PDB file of C-alpha atoms in Angstrom:
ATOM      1  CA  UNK A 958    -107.538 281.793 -59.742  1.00  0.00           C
ATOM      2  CA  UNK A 959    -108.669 279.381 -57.604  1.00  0.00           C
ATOM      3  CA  UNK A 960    -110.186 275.785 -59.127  1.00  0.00           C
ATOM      4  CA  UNK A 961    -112.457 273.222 -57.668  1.00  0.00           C
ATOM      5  CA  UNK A 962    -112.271 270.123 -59.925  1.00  0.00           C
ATOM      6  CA  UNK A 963    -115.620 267.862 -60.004  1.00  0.00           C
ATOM      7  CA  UNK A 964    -114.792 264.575 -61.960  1.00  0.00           C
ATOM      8  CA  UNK A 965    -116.979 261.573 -62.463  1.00  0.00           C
ATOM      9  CA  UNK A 966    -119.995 262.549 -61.278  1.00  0.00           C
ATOM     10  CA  UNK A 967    -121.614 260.216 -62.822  1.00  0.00           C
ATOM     11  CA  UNK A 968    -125.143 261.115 -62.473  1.00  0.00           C
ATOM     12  CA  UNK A 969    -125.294 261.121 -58.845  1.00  0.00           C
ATOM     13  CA  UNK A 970    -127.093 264.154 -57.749  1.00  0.00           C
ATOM     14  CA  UNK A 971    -126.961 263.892 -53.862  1.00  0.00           C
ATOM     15  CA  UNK A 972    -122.960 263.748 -53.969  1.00  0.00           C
ATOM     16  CA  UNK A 973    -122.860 266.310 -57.206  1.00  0.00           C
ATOM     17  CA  UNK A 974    -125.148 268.875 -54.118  1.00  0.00           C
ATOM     18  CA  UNK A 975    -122.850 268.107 -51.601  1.00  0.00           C
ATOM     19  CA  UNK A 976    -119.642 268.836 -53.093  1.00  0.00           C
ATOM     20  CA  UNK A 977    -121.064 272.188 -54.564  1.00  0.00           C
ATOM     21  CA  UNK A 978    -122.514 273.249 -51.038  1.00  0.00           C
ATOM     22  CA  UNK A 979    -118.732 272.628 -49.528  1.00  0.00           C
ATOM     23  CA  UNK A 980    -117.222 274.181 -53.001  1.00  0.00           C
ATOM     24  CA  UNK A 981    -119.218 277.190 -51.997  1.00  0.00           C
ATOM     25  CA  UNK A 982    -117.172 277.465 -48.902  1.00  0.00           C
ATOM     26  CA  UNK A 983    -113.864 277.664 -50.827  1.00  0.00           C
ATOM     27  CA  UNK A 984    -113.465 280.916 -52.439  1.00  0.00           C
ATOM     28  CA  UNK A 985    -113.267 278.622 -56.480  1.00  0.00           C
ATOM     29  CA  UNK A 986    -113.495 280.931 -58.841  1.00  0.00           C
ATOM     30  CA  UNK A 987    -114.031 278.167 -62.001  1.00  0.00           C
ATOM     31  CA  UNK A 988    -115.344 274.686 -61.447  1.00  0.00           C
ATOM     32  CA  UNK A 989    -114.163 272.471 -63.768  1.00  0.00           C
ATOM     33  CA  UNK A 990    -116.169 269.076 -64.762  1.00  0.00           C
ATOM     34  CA  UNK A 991    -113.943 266.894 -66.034  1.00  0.00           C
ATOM     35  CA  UNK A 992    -115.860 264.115 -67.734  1.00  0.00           C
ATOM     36  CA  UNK A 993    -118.617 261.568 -67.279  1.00  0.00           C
ATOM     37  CA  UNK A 994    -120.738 264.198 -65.836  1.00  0.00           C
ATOM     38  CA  UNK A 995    -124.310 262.703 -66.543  1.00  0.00           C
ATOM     39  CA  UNK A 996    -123.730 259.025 -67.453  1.00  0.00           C
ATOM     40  CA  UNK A 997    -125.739 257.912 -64.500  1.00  0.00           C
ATOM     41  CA  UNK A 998    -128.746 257.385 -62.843  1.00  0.00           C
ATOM     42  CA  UNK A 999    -130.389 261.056 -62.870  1.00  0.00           C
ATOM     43  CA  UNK A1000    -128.360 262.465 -66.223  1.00  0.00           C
ATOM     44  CA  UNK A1001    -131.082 265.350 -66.589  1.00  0.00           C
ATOM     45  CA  UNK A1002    -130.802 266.363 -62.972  1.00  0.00           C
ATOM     46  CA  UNK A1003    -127.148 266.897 -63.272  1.00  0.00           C
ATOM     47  CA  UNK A1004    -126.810 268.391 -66.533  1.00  0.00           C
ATOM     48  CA  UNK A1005    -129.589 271.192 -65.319  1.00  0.00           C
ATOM     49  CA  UNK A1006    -127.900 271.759 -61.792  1.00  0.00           C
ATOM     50  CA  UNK A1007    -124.555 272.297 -63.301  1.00  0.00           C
ATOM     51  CA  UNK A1008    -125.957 274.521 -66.267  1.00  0.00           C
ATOM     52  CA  UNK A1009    -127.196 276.878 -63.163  1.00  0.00           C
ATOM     53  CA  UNK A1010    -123.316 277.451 -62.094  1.00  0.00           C
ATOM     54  CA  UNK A1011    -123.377 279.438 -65.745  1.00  0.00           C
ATOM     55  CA  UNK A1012    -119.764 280.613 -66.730  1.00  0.00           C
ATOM     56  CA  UNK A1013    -118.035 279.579 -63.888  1.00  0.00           C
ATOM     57  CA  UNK A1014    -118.801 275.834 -64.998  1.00  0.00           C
ATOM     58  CA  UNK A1015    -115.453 274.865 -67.101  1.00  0.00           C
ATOM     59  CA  UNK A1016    -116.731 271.665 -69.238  1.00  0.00           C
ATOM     60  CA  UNK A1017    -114.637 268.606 -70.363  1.00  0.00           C
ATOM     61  CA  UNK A1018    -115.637 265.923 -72.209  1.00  0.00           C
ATOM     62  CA  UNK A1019    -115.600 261.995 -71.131  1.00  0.00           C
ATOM     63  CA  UNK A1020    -116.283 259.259 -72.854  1.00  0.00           C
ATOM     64  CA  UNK A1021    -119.609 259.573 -70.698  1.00  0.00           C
ATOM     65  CA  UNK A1022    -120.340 262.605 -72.909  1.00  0.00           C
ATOM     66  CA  UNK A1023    -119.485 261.167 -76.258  1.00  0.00           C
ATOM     67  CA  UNK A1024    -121.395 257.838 -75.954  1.00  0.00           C
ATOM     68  CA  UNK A1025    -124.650 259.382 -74.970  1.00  0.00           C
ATOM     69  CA  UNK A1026    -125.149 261.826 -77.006  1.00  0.00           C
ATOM     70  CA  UNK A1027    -124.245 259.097 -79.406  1.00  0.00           C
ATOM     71  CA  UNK A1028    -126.932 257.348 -78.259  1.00  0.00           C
ATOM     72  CA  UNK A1029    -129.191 260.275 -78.534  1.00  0.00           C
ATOM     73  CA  UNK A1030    -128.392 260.461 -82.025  1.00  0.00           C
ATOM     74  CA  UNK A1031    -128.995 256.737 -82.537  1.00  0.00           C
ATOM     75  CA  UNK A1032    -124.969 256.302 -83.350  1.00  0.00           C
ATOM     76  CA  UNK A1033    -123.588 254.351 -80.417  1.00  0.00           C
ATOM     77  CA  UNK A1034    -120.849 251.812 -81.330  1.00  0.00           C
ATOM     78  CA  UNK A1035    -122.139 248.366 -81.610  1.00  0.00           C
ATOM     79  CA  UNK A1036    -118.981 246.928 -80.182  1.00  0.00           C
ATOM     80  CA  UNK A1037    -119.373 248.574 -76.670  1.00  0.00           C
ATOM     81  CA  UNK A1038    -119.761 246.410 -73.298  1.00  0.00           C
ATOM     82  CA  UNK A1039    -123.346 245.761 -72.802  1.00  0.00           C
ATOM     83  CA  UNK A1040    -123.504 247.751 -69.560  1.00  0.00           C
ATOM     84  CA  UNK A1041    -122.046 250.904 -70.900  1.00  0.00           C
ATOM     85  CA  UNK A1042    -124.703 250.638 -73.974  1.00  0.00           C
ATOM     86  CA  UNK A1043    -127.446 250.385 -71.446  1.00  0.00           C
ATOM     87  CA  UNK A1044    -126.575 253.092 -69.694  1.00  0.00           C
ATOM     88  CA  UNK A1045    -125.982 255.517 -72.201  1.00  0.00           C
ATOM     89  CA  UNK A1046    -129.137 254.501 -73.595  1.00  0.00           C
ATOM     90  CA  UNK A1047    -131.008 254.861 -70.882  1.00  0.00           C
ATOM     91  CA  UNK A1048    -129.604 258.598 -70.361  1.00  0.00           C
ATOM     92  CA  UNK A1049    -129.948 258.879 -74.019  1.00  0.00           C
ATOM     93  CA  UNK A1050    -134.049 258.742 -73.040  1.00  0.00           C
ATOM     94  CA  UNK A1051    -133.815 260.983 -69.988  1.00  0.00           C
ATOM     95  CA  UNK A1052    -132.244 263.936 -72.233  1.00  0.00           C
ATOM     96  CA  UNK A1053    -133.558 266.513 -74.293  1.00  0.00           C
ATOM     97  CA  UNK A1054    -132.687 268.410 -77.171  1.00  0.00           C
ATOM     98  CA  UNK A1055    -131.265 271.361 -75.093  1.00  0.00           C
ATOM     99  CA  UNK A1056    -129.425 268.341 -72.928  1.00  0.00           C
ATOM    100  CA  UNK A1057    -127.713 266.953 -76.074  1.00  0.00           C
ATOM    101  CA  UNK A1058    -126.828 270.409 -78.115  1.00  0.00           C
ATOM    102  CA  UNK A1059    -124.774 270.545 -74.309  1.00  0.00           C
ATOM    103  CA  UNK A1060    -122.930 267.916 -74.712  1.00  0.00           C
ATOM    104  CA  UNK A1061    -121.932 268.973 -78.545  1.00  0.00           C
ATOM    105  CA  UNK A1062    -118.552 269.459 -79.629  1.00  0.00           C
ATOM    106  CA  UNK A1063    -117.154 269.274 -75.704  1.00  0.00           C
ATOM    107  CA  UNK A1064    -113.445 269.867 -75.933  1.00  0.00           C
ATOM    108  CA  UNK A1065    -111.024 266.994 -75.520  1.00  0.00           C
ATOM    109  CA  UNK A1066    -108.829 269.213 -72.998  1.00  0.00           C
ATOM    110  CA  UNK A1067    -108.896 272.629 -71.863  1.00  0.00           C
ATOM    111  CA  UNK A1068    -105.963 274.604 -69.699  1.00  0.00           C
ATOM    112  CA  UNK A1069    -106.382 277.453 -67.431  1.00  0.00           C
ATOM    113  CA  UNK A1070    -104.020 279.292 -65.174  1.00  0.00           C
ATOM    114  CA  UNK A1071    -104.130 278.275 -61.506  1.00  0.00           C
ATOM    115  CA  UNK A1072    -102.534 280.394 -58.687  1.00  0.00           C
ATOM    116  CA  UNK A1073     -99.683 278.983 -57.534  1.00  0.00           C
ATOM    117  CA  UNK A1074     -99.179 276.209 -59.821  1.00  0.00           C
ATOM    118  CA  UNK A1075     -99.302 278.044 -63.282  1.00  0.00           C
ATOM    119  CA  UNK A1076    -100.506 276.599 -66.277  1.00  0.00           C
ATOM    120  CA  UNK A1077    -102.652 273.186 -65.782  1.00  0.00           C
ATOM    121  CA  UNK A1078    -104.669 271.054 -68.316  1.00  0.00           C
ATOM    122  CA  UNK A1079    -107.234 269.015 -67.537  1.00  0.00           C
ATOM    123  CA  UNK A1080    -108.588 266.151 -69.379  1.00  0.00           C
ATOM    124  CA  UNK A1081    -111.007 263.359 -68.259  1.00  0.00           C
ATOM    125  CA  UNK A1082    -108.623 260.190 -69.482  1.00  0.00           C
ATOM    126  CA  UNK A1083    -105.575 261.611 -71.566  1.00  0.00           C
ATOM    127  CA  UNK A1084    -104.729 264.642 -73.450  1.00  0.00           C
ATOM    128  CA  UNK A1085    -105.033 262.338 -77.055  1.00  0.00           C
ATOM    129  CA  UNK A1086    -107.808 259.814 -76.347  1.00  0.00           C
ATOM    130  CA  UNK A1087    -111.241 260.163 -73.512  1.00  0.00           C
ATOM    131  CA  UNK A1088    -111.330 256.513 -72.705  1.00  0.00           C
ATOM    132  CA  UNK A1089    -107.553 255.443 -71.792  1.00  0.00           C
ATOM    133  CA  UNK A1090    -106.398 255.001 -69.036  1.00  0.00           C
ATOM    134  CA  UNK A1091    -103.719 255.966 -66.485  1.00  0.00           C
ATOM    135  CA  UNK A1092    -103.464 254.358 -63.115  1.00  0.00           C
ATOM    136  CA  UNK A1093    -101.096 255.966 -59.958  1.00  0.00           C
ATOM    137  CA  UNK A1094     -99.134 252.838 -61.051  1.00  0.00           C
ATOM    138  CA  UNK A1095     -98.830 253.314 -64.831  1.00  0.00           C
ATOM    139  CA  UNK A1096     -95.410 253.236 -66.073  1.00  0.00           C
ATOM    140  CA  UNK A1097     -93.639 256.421 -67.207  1.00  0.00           C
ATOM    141  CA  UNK A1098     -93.637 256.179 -70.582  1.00  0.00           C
ATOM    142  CA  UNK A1099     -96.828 255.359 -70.667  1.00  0.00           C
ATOM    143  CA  UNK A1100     -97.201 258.783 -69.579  1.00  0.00           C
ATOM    144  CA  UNK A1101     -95.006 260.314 -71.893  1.00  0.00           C
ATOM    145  CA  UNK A1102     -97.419 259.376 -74.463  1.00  0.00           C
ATOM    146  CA  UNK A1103    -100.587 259.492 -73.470  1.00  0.00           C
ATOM    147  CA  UNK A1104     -99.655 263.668 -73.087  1.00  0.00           C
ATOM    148  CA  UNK A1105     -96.755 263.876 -75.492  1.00  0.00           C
ATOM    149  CA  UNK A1106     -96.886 267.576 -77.446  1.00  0.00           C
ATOM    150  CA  UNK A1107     -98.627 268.722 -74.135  1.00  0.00           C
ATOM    151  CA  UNK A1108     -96.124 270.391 -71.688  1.00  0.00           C
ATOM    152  CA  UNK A1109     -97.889 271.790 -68.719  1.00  0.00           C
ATOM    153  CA  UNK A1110     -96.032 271.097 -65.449  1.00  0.00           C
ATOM    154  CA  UNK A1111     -99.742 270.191 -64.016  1.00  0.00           C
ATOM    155  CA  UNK A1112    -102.333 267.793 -65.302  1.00  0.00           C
ATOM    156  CA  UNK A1113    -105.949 266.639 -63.717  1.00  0.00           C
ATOM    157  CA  UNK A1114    -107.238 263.652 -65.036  1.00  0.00           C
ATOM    158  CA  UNK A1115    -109.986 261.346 -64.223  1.00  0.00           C
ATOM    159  CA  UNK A1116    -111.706 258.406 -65.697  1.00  0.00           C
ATOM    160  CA  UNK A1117    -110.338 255.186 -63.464  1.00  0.00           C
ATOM    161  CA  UNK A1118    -112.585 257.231 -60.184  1.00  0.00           C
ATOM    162  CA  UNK A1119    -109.220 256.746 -57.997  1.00  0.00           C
ATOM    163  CA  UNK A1120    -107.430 259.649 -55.940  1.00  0.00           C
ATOM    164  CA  UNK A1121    -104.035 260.089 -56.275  1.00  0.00           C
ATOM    165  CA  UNK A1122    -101.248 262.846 -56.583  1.00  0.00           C
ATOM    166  CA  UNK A1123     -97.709 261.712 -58.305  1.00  0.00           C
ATOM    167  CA  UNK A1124     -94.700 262.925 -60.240  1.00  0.00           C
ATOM    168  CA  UNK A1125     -93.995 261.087 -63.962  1.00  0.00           C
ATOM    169  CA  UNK A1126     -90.956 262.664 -65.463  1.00  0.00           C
ATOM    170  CA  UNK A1127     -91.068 265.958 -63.309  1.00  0.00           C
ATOM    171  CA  UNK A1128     -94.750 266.567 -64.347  1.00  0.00           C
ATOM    172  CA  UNK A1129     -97.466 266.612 -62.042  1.00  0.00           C
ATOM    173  CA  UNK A1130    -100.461 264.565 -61.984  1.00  0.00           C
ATOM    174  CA  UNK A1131    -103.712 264.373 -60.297  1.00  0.00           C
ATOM    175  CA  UNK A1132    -106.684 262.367 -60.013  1.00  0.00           C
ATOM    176  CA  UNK A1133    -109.657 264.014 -57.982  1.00  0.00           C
ATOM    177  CA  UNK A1134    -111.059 260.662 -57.978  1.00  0.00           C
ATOM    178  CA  UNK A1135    -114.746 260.373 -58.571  1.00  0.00           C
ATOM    179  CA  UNK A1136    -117.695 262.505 -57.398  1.00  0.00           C
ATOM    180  CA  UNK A1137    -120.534 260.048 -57.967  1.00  0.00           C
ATOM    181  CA  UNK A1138    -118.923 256.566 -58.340  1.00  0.00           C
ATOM    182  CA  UNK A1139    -115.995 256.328 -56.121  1.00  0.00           C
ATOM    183  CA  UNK A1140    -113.477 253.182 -55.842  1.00  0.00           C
ATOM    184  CA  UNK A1141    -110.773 253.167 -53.328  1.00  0.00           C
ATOM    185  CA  UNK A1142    -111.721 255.518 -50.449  1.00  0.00           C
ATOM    186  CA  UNK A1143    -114.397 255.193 -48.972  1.00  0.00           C
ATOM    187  CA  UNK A1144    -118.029 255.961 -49.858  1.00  0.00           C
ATOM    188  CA  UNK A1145    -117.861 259.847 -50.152  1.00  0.00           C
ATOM    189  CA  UNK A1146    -117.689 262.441 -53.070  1.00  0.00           C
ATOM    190  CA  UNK A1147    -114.191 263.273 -53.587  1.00  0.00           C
ATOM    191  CA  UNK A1148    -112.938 265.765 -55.780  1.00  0.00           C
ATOM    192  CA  UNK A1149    -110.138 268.311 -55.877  1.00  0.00           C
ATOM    193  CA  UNK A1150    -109.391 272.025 -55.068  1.00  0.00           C
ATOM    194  CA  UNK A1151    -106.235 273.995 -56.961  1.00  0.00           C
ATOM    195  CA  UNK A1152    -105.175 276.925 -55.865  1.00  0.00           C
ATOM    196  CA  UNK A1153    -101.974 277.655 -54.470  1.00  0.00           C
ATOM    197  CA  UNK A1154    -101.236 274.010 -54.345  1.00  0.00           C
ATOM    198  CA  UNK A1155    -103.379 270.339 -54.920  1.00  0.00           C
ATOM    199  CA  UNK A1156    -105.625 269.507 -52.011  1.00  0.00           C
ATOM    200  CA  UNK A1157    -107.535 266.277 -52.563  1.00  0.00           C
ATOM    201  CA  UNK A1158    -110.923 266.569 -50.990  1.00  0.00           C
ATOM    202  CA  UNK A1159    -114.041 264.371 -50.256  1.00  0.00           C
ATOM    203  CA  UNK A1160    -117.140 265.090 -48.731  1.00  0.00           C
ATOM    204  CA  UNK A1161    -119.584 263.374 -46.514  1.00  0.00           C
ATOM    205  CA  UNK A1162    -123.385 262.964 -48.000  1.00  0.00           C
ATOM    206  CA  UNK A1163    -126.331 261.228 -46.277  1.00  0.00           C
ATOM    207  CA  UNK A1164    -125.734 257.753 -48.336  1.00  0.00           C
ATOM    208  CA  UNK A1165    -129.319 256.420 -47.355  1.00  0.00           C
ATOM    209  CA  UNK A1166    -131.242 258.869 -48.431  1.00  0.00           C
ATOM    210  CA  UNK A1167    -129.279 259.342 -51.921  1.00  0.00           C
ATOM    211  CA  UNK A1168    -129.972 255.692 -52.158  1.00  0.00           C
ATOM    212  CA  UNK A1169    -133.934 256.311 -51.639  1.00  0.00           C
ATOM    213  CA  UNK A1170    -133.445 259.425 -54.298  1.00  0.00           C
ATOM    214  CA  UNK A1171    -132.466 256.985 -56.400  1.00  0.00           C
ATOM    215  CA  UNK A1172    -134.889 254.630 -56.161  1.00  0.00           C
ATOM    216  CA  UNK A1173    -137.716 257.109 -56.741  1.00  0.00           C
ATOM    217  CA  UNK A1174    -136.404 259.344 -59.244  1.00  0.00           C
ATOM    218  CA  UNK A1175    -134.601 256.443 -61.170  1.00  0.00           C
ATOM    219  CA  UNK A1176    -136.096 253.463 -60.733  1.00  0.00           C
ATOM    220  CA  UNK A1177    -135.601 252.168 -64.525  1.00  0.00           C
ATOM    221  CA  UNK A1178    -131.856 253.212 -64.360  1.00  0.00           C
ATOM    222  CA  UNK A1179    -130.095 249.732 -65.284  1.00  0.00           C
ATOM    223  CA  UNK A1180    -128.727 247.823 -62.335  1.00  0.00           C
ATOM    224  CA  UNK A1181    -129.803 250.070 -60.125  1.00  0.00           C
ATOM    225  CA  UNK A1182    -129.544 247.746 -56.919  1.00  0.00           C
ATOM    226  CA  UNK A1183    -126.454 247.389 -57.985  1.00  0.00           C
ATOM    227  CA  UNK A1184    -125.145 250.790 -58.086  1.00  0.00           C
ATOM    228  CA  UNK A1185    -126.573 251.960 -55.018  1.00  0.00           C
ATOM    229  CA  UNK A1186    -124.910 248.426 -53.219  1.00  0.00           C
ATOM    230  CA  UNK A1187    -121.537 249.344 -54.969  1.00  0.00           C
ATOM    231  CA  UNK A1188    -120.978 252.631 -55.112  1.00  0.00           C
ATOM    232  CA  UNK A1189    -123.025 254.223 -52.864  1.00  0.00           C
ATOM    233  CA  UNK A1190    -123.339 252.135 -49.424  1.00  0.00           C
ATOM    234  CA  UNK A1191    -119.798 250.322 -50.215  1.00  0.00           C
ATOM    235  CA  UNK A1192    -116.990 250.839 -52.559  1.00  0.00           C
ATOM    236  CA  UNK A1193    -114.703 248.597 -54.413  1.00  0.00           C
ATOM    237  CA  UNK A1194    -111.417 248.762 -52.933  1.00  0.00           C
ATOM    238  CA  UNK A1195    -108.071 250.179 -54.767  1.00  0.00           C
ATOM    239  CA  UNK A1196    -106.586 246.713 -55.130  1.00  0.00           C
ATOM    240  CA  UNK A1197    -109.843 245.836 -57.092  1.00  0.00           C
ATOM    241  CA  UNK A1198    -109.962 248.543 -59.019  1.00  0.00           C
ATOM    242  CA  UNK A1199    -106.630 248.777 -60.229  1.00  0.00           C
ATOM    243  CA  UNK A1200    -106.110 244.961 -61.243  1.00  0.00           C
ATOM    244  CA  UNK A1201    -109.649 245.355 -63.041  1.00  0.00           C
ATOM    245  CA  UNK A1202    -108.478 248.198 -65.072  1.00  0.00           C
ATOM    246  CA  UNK A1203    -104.821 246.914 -65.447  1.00  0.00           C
ATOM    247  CA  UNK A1204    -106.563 243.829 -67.107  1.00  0.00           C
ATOM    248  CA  UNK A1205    -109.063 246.542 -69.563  1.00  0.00           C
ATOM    249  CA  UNK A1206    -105.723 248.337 -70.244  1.00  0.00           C
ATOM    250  CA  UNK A1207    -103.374 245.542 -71.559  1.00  0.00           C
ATOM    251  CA  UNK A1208    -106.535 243.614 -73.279  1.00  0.00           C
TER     252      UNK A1208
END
């Protein structure tokens, strides 16, 4: 068993079609999608291309997932940051019926066995909670907790959109790092293959022409500019991103 893990894809279509073309080169048998799959600019899009991989698709929920098909359902949580309301909302009007029964009842965590490296679980955040999160920095017992009554020697994560690969208390973990919204290296899809060991992997995409895909297939997609400025053409570098969700973290 070989496994290609797509994480934060974040609505991106041109990087979600890239990664699958070079996925298609690697001999995965499962492709796991390990949260905030759709909460992005073309949410649809996504959600019908990776319905088409059919059961070879392995599906995790994020706390992309859970807040809109909250929205959907007219139930998001009043208290969220204004830009994460807006964009679930507006994904919350790109989606259908069939989109949201999809993102029903999404497990938390799932674990598979991966050649070479035996059992693994993957979870978008943390194996008790979709929205924390761990940073290549986080302190070990931080760690301990956040996947305490879990005991796979492997774990893929996702969630802060940063690669990395690191021990904690002779465990394990990996971040792919982000398909669609990527912060730290540099403005390509990364994502990970498993299978007999952890190779981080990012692929090239034509950045201008996602960014005109955009703009025509999403033009009411909130902050839009904005995206396609900061995640797209340029990325927010590791030091940024890890101070700004060092400072989410301890607030």
């Amino acid at each position: 068993m070989r496994v290609a893990v797509l994480a934060d894809i974040h609505g991106n279509l041109p990087a979600l079609e890239a990664v699958l073309a070079e996925v298609e080169t690697c001999g995965a048998d499962a492709i796991v999608l390990n949260g905030d799959i759709a909460a992005g600019p073309m949410p649809a899009e996504t959600l019908d291309r990776l319905a088409a991989l059919g059961e070879r698709a392995v599906w995790v929920r994020g706390n992309g997932e859970r807040e809109v098909a909250d929205a959907f359902d007219g139930t998001l949580a009043p208290e969220l940051p204004d830009v994460v309301r807006r964009t679930a909302e507006y994904c919350a009007t790109r989606l259908e019926r069939r989109h949201r029964a999809r993102l029903a009842d999404l497990p938390l965590s799932v674990t598979l066995e991966v050649t070479g490296l035996g059992a693994v679980r993957f979870c978008h955040a943390t194996a008790r909670d979709d929205a924390e999160f761990i940073l290549v920095d986080s302190p070990l017992e931080h760690y301990r907790e956040a996947f305490a009554g879990t005991d796979e020697p492997t774990v893929v994560l996702g969630h802060t959109h940063m690669p990395f690969d690191r021990l904690a208390d002779r465990r394990r973990f990996v971040n792919p790092g982000s398909v669609g919204m990527p912060y730290g290296a540099g403005p390509r899809a990364h994502w990970a293959l498993l299978g007999p060991d952890v190779v981080l992997r990012s692929t090239a995409y034509d950045l201008e022409a996602a960014a005109r895909t955009f703009r025509a297939a999403a033009p009411g997609y909130p902050g839009l500019a904005g995206f396609i400025a900061e995640n797209l053409l340029t990325v927010h570098s590791d030091a940024e991103a890890l101070a700004a969700f060092s400072g989410a973290a301890g607030s």
